JSON list of C-alpha atoms and ligand atoms in Angstrom, two decimals:
[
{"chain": "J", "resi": 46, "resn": "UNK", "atom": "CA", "xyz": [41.44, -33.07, 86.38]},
{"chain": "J", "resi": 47, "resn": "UNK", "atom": "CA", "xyz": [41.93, -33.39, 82.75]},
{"chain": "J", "resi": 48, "resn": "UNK", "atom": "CA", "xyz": [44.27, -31.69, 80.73]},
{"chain": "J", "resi": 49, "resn": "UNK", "atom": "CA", "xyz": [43.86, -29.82, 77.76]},
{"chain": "J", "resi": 50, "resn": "UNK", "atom": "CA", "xyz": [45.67, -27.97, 75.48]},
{"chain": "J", "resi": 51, "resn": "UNK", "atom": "CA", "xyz": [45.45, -24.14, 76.77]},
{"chain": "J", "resi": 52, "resn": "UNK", "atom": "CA", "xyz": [48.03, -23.87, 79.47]},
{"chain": "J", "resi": 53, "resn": "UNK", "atom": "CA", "xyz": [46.36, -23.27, 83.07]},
{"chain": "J", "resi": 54, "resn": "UNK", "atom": "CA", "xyz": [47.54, -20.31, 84.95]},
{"chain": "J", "resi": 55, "resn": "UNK", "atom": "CA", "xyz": [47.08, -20.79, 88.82]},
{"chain": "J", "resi": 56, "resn": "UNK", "atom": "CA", "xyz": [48.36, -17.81, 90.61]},
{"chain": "J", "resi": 57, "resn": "UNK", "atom": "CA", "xyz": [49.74, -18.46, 94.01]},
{"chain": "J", "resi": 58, "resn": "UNK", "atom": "CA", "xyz": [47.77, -15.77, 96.49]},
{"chain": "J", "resi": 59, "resn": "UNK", "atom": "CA", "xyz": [50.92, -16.06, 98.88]},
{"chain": "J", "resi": 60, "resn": "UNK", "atom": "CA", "xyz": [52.03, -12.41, 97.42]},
{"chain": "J", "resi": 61, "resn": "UNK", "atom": "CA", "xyz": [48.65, -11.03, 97.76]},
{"chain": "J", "resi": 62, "resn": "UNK", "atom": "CA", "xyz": [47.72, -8.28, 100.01]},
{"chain": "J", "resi": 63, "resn": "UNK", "atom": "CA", "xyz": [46.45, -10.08, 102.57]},
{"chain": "J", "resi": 64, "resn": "UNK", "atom": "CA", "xyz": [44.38, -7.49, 104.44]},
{"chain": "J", "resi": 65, "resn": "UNK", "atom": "CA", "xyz": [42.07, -7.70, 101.32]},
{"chain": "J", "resi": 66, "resn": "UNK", "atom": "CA", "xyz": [43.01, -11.05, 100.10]},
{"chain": "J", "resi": 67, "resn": "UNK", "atom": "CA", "xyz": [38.97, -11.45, 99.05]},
{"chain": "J", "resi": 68, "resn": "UNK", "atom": "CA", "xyz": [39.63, -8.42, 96.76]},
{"chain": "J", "resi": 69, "resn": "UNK", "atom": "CA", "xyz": [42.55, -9.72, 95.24]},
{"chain": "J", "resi": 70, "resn": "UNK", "atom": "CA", "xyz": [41.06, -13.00, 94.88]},
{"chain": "J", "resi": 71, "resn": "UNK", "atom": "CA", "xyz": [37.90, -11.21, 92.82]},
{"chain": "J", "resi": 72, "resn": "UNK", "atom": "CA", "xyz": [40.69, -9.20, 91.02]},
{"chain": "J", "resi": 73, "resn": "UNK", "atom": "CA", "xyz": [42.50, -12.59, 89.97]},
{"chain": "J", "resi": 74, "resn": "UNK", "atom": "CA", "xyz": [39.08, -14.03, 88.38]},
{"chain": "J", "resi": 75, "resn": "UNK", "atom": "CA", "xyz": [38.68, -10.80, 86.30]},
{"chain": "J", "resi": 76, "resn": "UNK", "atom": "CA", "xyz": [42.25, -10.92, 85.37]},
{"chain": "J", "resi": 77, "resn": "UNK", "atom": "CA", "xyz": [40.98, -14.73, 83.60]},
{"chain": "J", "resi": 78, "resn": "UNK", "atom": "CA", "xyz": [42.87, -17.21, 85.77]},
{"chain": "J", "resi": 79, "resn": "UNK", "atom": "CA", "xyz": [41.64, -20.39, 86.06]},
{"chain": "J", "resi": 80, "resn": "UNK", "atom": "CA", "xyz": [41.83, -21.41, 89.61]},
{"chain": "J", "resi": 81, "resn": "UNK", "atom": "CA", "xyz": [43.61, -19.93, 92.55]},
{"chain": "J", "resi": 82, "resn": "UNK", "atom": "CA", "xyz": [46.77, -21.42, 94.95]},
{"chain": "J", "resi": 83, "resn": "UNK", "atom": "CA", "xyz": [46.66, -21.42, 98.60]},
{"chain": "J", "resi": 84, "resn": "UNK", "atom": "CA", "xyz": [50.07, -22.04, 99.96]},
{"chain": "J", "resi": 85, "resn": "UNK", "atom": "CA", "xyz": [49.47, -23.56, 102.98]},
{"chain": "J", "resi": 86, "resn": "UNK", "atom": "CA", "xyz": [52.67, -23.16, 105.18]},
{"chain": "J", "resi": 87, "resn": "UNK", "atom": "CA", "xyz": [53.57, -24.79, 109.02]},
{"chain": "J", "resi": 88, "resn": "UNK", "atom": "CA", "xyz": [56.54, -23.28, 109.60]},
{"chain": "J", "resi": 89, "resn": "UNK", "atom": "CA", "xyz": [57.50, -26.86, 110.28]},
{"chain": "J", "resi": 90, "resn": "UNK", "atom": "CA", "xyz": [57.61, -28.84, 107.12]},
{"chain": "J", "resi": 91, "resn": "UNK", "atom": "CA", "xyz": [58.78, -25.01, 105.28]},
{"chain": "J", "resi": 92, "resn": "UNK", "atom": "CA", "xyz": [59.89, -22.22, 107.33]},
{"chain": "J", "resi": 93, "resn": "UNK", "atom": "CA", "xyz": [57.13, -19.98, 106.82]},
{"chain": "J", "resi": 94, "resn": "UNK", "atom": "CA", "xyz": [53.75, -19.90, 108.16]},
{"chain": "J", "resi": 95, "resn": "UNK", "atom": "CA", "xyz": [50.68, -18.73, 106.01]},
{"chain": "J", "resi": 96, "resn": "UNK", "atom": "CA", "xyz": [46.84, -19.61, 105.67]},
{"chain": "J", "resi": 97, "resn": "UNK", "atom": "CA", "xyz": [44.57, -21.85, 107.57]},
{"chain": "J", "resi": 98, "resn": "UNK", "atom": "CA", "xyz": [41.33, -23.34, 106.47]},
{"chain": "J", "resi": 99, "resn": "UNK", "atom": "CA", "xyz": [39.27, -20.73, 108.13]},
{"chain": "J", "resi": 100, "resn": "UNK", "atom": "CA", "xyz": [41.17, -17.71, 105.88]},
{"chain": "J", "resi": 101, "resn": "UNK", "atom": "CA", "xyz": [40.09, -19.93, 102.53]},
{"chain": "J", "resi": 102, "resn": "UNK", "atom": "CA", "xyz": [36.77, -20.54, 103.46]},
{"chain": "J", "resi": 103, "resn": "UNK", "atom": "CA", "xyz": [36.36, -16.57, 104.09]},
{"chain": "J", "resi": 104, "resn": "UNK", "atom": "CA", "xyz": [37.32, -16.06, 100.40]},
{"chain": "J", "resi": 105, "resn": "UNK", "atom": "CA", "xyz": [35.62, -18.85, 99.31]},
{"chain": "J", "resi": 106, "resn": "UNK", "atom": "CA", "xyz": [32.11, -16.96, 98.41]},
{"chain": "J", "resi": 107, "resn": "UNK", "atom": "CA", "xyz": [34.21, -13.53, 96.56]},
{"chain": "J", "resi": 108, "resn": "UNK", "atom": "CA", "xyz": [34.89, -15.83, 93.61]},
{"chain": "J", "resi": 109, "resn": "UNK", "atom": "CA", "xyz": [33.75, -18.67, 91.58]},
{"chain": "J", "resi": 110, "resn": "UNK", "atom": "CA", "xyz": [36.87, -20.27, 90.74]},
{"chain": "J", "resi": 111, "resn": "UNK", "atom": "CA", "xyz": [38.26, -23.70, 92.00]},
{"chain": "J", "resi": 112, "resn": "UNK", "atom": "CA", "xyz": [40.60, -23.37, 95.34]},
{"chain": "J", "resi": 113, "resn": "UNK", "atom": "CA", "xyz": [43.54, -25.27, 95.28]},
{"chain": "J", "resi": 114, "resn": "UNK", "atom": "CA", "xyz": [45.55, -25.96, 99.04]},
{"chain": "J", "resi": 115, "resn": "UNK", "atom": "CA", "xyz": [48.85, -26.89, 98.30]},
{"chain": "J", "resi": 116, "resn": "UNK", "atom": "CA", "xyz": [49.78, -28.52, 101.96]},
{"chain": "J", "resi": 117, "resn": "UNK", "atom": "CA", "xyz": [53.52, -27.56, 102.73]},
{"chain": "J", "resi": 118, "resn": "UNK", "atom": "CA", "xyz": [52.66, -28.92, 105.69]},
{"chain": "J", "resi": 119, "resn": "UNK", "atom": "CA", "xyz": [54.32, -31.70, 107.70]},
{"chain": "J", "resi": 120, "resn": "UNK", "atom": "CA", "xyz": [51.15, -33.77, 108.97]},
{"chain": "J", "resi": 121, "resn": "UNK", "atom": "CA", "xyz": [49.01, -33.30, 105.67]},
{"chain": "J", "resi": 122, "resn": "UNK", "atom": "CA", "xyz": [46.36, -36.30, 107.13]},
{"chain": "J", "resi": 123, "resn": "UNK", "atom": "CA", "xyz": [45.17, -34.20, 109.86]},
{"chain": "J", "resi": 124, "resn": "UNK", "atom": "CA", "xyz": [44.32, -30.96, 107.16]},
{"chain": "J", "resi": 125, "resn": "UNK", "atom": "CA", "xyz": [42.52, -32.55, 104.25]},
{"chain": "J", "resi": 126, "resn": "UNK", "atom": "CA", "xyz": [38.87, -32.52, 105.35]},
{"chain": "J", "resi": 127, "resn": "UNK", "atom": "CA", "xyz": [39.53, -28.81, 106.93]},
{"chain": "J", "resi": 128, "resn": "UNK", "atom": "CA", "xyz": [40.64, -27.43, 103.34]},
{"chain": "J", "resi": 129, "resn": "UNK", "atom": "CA", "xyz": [38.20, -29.22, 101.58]},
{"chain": "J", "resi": 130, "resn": "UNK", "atom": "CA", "xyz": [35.28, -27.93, 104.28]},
{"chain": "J", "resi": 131, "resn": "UNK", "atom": "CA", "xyz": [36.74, -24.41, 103.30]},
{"chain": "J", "resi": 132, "resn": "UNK", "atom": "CA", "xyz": [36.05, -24.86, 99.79]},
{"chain": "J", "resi": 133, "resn": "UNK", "atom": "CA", "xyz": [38.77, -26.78, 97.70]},
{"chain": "J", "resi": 134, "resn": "UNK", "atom": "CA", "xyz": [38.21, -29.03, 95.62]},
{"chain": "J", "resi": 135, "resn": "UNK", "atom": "CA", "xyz": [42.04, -29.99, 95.01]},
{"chain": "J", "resi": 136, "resn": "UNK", "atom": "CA", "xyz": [44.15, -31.14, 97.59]},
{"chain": "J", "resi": 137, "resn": "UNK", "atom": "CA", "xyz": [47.97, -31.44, 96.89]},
{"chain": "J", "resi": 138, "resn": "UNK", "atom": "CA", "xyz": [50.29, -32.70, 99.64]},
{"chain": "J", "resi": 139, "resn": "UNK", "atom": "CA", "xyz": [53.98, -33.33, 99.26]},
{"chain": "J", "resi": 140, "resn": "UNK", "atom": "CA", "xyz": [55.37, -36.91, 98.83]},
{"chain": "J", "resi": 141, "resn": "UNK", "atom": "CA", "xyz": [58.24, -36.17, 101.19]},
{"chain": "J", "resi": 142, "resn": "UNK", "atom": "CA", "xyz": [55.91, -34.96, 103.72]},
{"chain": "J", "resi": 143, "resn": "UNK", "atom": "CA", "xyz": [53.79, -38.80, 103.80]},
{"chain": "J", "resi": 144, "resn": "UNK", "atom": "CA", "xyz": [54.23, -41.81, 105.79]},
{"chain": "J", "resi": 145, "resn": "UNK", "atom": "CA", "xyz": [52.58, -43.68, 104.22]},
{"chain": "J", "resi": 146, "resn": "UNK", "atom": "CA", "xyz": [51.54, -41.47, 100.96]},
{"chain": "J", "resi": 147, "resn": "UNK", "atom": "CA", "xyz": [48.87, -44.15, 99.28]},
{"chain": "J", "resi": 148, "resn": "UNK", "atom": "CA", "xyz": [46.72, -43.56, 102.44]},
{"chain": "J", "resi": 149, "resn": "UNK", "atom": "CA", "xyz": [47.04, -39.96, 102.68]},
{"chain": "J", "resi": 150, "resn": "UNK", "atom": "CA", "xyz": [46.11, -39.45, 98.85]},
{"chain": "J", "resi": 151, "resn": "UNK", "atom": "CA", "xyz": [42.64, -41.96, 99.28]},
{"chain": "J", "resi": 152, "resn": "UNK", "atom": "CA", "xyz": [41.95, -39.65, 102.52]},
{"chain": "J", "resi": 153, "resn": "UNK", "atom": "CA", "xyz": [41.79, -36.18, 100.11]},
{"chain": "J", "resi": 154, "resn": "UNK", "atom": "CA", "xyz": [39.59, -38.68, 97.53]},
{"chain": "J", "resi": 155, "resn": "UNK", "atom": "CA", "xyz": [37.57, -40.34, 100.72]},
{"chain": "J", "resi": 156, "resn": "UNK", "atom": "CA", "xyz": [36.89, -35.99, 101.96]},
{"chain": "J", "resi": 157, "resn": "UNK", "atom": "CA", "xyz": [35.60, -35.39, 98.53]},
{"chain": "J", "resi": 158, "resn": "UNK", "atom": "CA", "xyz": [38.32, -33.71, 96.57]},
{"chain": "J", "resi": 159, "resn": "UNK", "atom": "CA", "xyz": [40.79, -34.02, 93.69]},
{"chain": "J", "resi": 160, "resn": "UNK", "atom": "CA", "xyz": [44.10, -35.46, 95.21]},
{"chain": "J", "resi": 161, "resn": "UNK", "atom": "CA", "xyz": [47.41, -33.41, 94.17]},
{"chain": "J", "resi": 162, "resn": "UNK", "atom": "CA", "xyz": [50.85, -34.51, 94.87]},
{"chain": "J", "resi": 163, "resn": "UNK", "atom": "CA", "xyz": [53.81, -32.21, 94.85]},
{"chain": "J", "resi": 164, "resn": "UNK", "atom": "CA", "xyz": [57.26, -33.40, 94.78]},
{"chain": "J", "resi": 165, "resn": "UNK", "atom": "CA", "xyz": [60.06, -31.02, 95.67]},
{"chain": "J", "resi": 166, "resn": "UNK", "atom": "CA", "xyz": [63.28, -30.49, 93.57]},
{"chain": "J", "resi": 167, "resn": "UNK", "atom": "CA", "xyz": [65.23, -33.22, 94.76]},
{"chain": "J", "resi": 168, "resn": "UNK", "atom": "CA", "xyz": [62.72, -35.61, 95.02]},
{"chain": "J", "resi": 169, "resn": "UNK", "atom": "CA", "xyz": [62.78, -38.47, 92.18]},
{"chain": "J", "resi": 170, "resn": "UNK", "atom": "CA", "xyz": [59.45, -39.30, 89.97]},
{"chain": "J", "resi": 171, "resn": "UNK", "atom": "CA", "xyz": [60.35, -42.10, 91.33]},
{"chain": "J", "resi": 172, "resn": "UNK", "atom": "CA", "xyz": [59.11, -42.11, 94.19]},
{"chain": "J", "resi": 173, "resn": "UNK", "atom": "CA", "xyz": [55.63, -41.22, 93.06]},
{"chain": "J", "resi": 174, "resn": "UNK", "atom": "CA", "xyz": [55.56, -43.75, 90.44]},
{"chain": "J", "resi": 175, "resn": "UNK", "atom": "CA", "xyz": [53.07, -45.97, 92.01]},
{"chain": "J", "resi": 176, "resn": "UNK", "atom": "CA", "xyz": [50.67, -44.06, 92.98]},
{"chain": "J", "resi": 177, "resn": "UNK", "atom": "CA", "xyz": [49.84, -41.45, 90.33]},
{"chain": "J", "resi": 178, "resn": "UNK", "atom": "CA", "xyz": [46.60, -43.86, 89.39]},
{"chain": "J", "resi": 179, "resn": "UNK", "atom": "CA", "xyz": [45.47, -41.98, 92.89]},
{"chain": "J", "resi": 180, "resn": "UNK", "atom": "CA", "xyz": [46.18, -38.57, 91.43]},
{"chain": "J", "resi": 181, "resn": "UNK", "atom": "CA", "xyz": [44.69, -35.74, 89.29]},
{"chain": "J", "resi": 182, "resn": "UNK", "atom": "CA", "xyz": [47.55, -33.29, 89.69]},
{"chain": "J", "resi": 183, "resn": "UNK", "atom": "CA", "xyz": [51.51, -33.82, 89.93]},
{"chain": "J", "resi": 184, "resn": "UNK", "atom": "CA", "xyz": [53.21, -30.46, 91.12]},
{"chain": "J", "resi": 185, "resn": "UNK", "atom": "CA", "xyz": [56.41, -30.28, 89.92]},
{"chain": "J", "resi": 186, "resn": "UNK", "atom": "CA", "xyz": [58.19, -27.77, 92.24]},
{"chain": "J", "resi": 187, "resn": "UNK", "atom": "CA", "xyz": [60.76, -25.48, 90.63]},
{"chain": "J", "resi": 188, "resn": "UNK", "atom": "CA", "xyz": [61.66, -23.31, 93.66]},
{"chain": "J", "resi": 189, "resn": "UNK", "atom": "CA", "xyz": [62.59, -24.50, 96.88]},
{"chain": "J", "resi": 190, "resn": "UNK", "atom": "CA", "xyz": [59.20, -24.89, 98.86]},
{"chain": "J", "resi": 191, "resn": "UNK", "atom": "CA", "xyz": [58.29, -22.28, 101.58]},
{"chain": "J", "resi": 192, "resn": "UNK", "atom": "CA", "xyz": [58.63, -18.19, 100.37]},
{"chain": "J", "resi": 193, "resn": "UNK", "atom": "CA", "xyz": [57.27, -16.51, 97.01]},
{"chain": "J", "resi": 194, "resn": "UNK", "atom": "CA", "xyz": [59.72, -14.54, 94.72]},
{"chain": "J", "resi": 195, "resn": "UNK", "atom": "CA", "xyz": [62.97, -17.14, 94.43]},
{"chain": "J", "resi": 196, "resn": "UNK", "atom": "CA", "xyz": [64.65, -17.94, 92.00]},
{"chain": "J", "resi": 197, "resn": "UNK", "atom": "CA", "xyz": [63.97, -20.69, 89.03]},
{"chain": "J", "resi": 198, "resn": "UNK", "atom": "CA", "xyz": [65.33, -23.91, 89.30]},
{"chain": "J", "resi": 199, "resn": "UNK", "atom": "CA", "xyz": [66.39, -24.43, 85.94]},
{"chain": "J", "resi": 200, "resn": "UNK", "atom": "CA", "xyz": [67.69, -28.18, 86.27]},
{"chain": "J", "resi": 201, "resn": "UNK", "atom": "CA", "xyz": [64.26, -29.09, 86.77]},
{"chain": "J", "resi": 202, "resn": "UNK", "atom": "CA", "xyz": [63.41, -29.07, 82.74]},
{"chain": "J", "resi": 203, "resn": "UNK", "atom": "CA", "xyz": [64.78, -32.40, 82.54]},
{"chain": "J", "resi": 204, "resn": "UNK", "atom": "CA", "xyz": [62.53, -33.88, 85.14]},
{"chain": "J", "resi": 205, "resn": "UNK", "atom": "CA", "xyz": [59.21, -31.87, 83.91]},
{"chain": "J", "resi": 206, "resn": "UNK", "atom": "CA", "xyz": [59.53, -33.82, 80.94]},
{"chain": "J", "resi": 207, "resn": "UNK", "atom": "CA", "xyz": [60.22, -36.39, 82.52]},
{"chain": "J", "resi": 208, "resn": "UNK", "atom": "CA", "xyz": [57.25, -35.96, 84.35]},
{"chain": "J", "resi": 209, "resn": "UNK", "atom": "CA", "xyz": [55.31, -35.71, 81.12]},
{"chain": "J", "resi": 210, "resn": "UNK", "atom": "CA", "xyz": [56.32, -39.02, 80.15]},
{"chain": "J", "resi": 211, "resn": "UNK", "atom": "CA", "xyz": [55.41, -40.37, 83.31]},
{"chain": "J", "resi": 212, "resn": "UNK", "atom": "CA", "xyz": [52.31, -39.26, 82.91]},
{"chain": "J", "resi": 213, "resn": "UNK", "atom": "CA", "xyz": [51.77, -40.49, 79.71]},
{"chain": "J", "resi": 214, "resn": "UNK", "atom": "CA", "xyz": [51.69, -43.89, 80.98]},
{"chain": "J", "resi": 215, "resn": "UNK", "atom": "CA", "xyz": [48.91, -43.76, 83.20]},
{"chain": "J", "resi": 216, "resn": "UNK", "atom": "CA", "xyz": [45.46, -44.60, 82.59]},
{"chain": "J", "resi": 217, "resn": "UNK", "atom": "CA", "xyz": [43.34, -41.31, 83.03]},
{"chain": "J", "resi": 218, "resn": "UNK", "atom": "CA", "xyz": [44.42, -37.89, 82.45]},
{"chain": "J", "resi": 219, "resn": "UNK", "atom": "CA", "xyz": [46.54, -36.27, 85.31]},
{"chain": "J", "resi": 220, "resn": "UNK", "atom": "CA", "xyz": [47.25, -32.48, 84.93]},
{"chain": "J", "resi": 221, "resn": "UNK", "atom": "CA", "xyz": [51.25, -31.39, 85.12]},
{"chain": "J", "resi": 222, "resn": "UNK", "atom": "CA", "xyz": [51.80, -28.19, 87.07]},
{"chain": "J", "resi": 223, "resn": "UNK", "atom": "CA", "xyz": [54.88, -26.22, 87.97]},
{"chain": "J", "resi": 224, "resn": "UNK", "atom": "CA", "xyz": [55.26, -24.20, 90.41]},
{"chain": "J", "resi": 225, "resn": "UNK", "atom": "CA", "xyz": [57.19, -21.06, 88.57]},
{"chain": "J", "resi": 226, "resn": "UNK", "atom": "CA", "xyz": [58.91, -20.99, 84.97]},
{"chain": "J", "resi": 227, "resn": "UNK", "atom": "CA", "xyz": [57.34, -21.57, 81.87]},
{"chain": "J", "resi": 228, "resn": "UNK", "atom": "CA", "xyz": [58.68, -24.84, 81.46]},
{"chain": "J", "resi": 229, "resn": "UNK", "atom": "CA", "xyz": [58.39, -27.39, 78.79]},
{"chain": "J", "resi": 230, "resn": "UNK", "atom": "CA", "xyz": [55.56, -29.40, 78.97]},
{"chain": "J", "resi": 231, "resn": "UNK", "atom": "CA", "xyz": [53.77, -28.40, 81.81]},
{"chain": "J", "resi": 232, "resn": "UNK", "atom": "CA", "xyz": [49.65, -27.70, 81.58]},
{"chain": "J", "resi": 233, "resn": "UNK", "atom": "CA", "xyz": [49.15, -25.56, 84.20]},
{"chain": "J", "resi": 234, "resn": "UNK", "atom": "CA", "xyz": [51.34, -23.24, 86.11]},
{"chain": "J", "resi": 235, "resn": "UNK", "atom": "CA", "xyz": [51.54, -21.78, 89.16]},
{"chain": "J", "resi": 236, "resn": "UNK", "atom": "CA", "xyz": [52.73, -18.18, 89.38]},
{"chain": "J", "resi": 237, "resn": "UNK", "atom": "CA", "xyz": [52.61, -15.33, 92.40]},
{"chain": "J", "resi": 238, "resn": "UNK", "atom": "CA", "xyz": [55.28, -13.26, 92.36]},
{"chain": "J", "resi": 239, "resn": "UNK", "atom": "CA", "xyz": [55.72, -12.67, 88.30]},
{"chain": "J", "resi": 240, "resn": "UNK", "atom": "CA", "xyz": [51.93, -11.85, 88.58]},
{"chain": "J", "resi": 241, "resn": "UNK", "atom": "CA", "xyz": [51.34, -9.71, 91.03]},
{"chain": "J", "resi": 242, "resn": "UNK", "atom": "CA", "xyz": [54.20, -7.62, 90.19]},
{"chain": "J", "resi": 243, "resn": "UNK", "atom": "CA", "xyz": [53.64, -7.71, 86.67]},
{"chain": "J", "resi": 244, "resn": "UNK", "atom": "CA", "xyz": [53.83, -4.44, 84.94]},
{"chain": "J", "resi": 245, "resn": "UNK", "atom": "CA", "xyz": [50.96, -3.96, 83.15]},
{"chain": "J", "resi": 246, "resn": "UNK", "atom": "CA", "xyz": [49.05, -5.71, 85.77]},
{"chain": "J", "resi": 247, "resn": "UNK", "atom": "CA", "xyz": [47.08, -8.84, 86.19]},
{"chain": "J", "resi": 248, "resn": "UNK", "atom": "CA", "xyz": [45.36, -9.04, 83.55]},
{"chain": "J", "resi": 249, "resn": "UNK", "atom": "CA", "xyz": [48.03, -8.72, 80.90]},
{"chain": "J", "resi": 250, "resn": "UNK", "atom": "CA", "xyz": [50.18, -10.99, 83.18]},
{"chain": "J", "resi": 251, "resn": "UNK", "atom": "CA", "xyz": [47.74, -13.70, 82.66]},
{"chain": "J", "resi": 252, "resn": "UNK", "atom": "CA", "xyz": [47.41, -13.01, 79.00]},
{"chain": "J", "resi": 253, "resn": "UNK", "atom": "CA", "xyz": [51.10, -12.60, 78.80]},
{"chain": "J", "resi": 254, "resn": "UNK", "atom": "CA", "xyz": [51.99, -15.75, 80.99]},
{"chain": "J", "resi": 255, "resn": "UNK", "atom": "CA", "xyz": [49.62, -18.03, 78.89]},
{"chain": "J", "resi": 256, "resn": "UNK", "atom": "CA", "xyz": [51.09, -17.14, 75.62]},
{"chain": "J", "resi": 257, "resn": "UNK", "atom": "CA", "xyz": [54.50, -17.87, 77.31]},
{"chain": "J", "resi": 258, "resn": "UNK", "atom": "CA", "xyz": [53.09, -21.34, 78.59]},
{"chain": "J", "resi": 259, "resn": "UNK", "atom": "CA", "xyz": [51.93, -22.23, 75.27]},
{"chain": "J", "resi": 260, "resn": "UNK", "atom": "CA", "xyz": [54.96, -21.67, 73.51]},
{"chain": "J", "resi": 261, "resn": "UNK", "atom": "CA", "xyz": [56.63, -23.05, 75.88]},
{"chain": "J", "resi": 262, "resn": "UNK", "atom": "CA", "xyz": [54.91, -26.44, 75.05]},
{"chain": "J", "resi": 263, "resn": "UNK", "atom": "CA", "xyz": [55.83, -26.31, 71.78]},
{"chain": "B", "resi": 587, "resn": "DX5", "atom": "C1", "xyz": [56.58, -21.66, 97.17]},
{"chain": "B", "resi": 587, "resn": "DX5", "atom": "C2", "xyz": [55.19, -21.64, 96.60]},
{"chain": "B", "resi": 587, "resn": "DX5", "atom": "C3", "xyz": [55.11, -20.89, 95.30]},
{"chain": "B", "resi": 587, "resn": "DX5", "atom": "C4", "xyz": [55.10, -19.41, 95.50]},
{"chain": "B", "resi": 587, "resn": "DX5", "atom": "C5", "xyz": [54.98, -18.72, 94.17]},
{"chain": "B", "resi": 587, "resn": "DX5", "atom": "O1", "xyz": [56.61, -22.47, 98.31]},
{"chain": "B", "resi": 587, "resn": "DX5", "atom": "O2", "xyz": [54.75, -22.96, 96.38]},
{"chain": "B", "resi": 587, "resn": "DX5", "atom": "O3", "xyz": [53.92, -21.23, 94.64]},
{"chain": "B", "resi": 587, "resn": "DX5", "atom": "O4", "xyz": [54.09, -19.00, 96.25]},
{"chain": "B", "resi": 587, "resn": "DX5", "atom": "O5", "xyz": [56.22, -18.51, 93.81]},
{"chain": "B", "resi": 587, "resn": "DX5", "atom": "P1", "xyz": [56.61, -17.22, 92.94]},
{"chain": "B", "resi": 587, "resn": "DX5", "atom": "O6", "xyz": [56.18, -15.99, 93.72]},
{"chain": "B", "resi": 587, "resn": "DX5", "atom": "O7", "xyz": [58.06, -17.38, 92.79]},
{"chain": "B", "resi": 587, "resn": "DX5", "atom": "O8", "xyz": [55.84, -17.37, 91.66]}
]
């Protein structure tokens, strides 16, 4: 995925209306995103339970844009062809929910899609080091993984650019999102909440959000 210098907004469809989540998903691409967020949820590895492959792939044909499944799931191996069947063509699993993480990130690569990794707030860079040459995404959570609407974890500007730098050091361009906040550094972020209740709707939200985002990289 490479990165380039206009910030990415990715809304998160967890606050959409979702007896008409095609609709919203055809209101989103007028409103100019650039690729919509399914938060995947077991109620196992988060405690909440959302979307499954087969609600994706009906929404996959009332837009154009790229699907994203971000897999807050606790057995990520036995979901990646599914999501990618439905019609993603990023997969991003959680480093805390992998065994054996190198494997699971050459299975989303092996199914035929980009391979994402999220790491949640407490989670070190660390411990992702190694195999970002694997990766086209890092997800930088700033909330707690599981519900829309919380609160920004502000002690997480440190490690988003730290993330940056991380990033920096490997050899082919892997996009930085965050997930909430228009933090420092980040190329793409991932929004629900602040866009579907946005005042002036969606499509100054997006506007609005991505003149945030830049600045924000400044
Ligand atoms: C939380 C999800 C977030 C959420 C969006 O587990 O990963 O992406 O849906 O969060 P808000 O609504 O706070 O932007």
């Amino acid at each position: 995925m490479a990165t380039d210098p206009t910030p990415k907004i990715v809304p998160s469809v967890l606050p959409a209306n979702f007896a008409r989540l095609g609709e919203d998903c055809r209101e989103l691409e007028k409103a100019g995103v650039d690729r919509i967020q399914w938060d995947v949820m077991d109620g196992h590895f988060v405690p909440n339970l959302t979307f499954g492959p087969d609600v994706v792939s009906a929404c996959r044909e009332a837009v154009a844009l790229p699907f994203e499944a971000h897999l807050m799931v606790s057995d990520p191996d036995s979901l990646v062809e599914r999501f990618v069947a439905a019609g993603c063509s990023c997969v991003i699993i959680h480093a805390e929910a992998c065994l054996h993480l190198h494997r699971s990130l050459t299975l989303i690569e092996a199914a035929g899609a980009q391979a994402g990794l999220a790491v949640n707030p407490a989670t070190p860079l660390e411990a992702v080091r190694h195999v970002l040459d694997l990766t086209s995404l890092l997800l930088v959570m700033t909330v707690n993984p599981g519900f829309g609407g919380q609160g920004y974890i502000a002690s997480m500007e440190p490690k988003i650019a730290e993330a940056r730098q991380l990033l920096a050091e490997v050899d082919h361009p892997v996009e930085l999102e965050v997930d909430g906040g228009a933090a420092a550094g980040a190329d793409a972020f991932c929004a629900g909440s602040a866009l579907f209740s946005y005042d002036g709707g969606l499509e100054s939200g997006v506007t609005d959000l991505r003149r945030r985002a830049a600045e924000a990289r400044r």
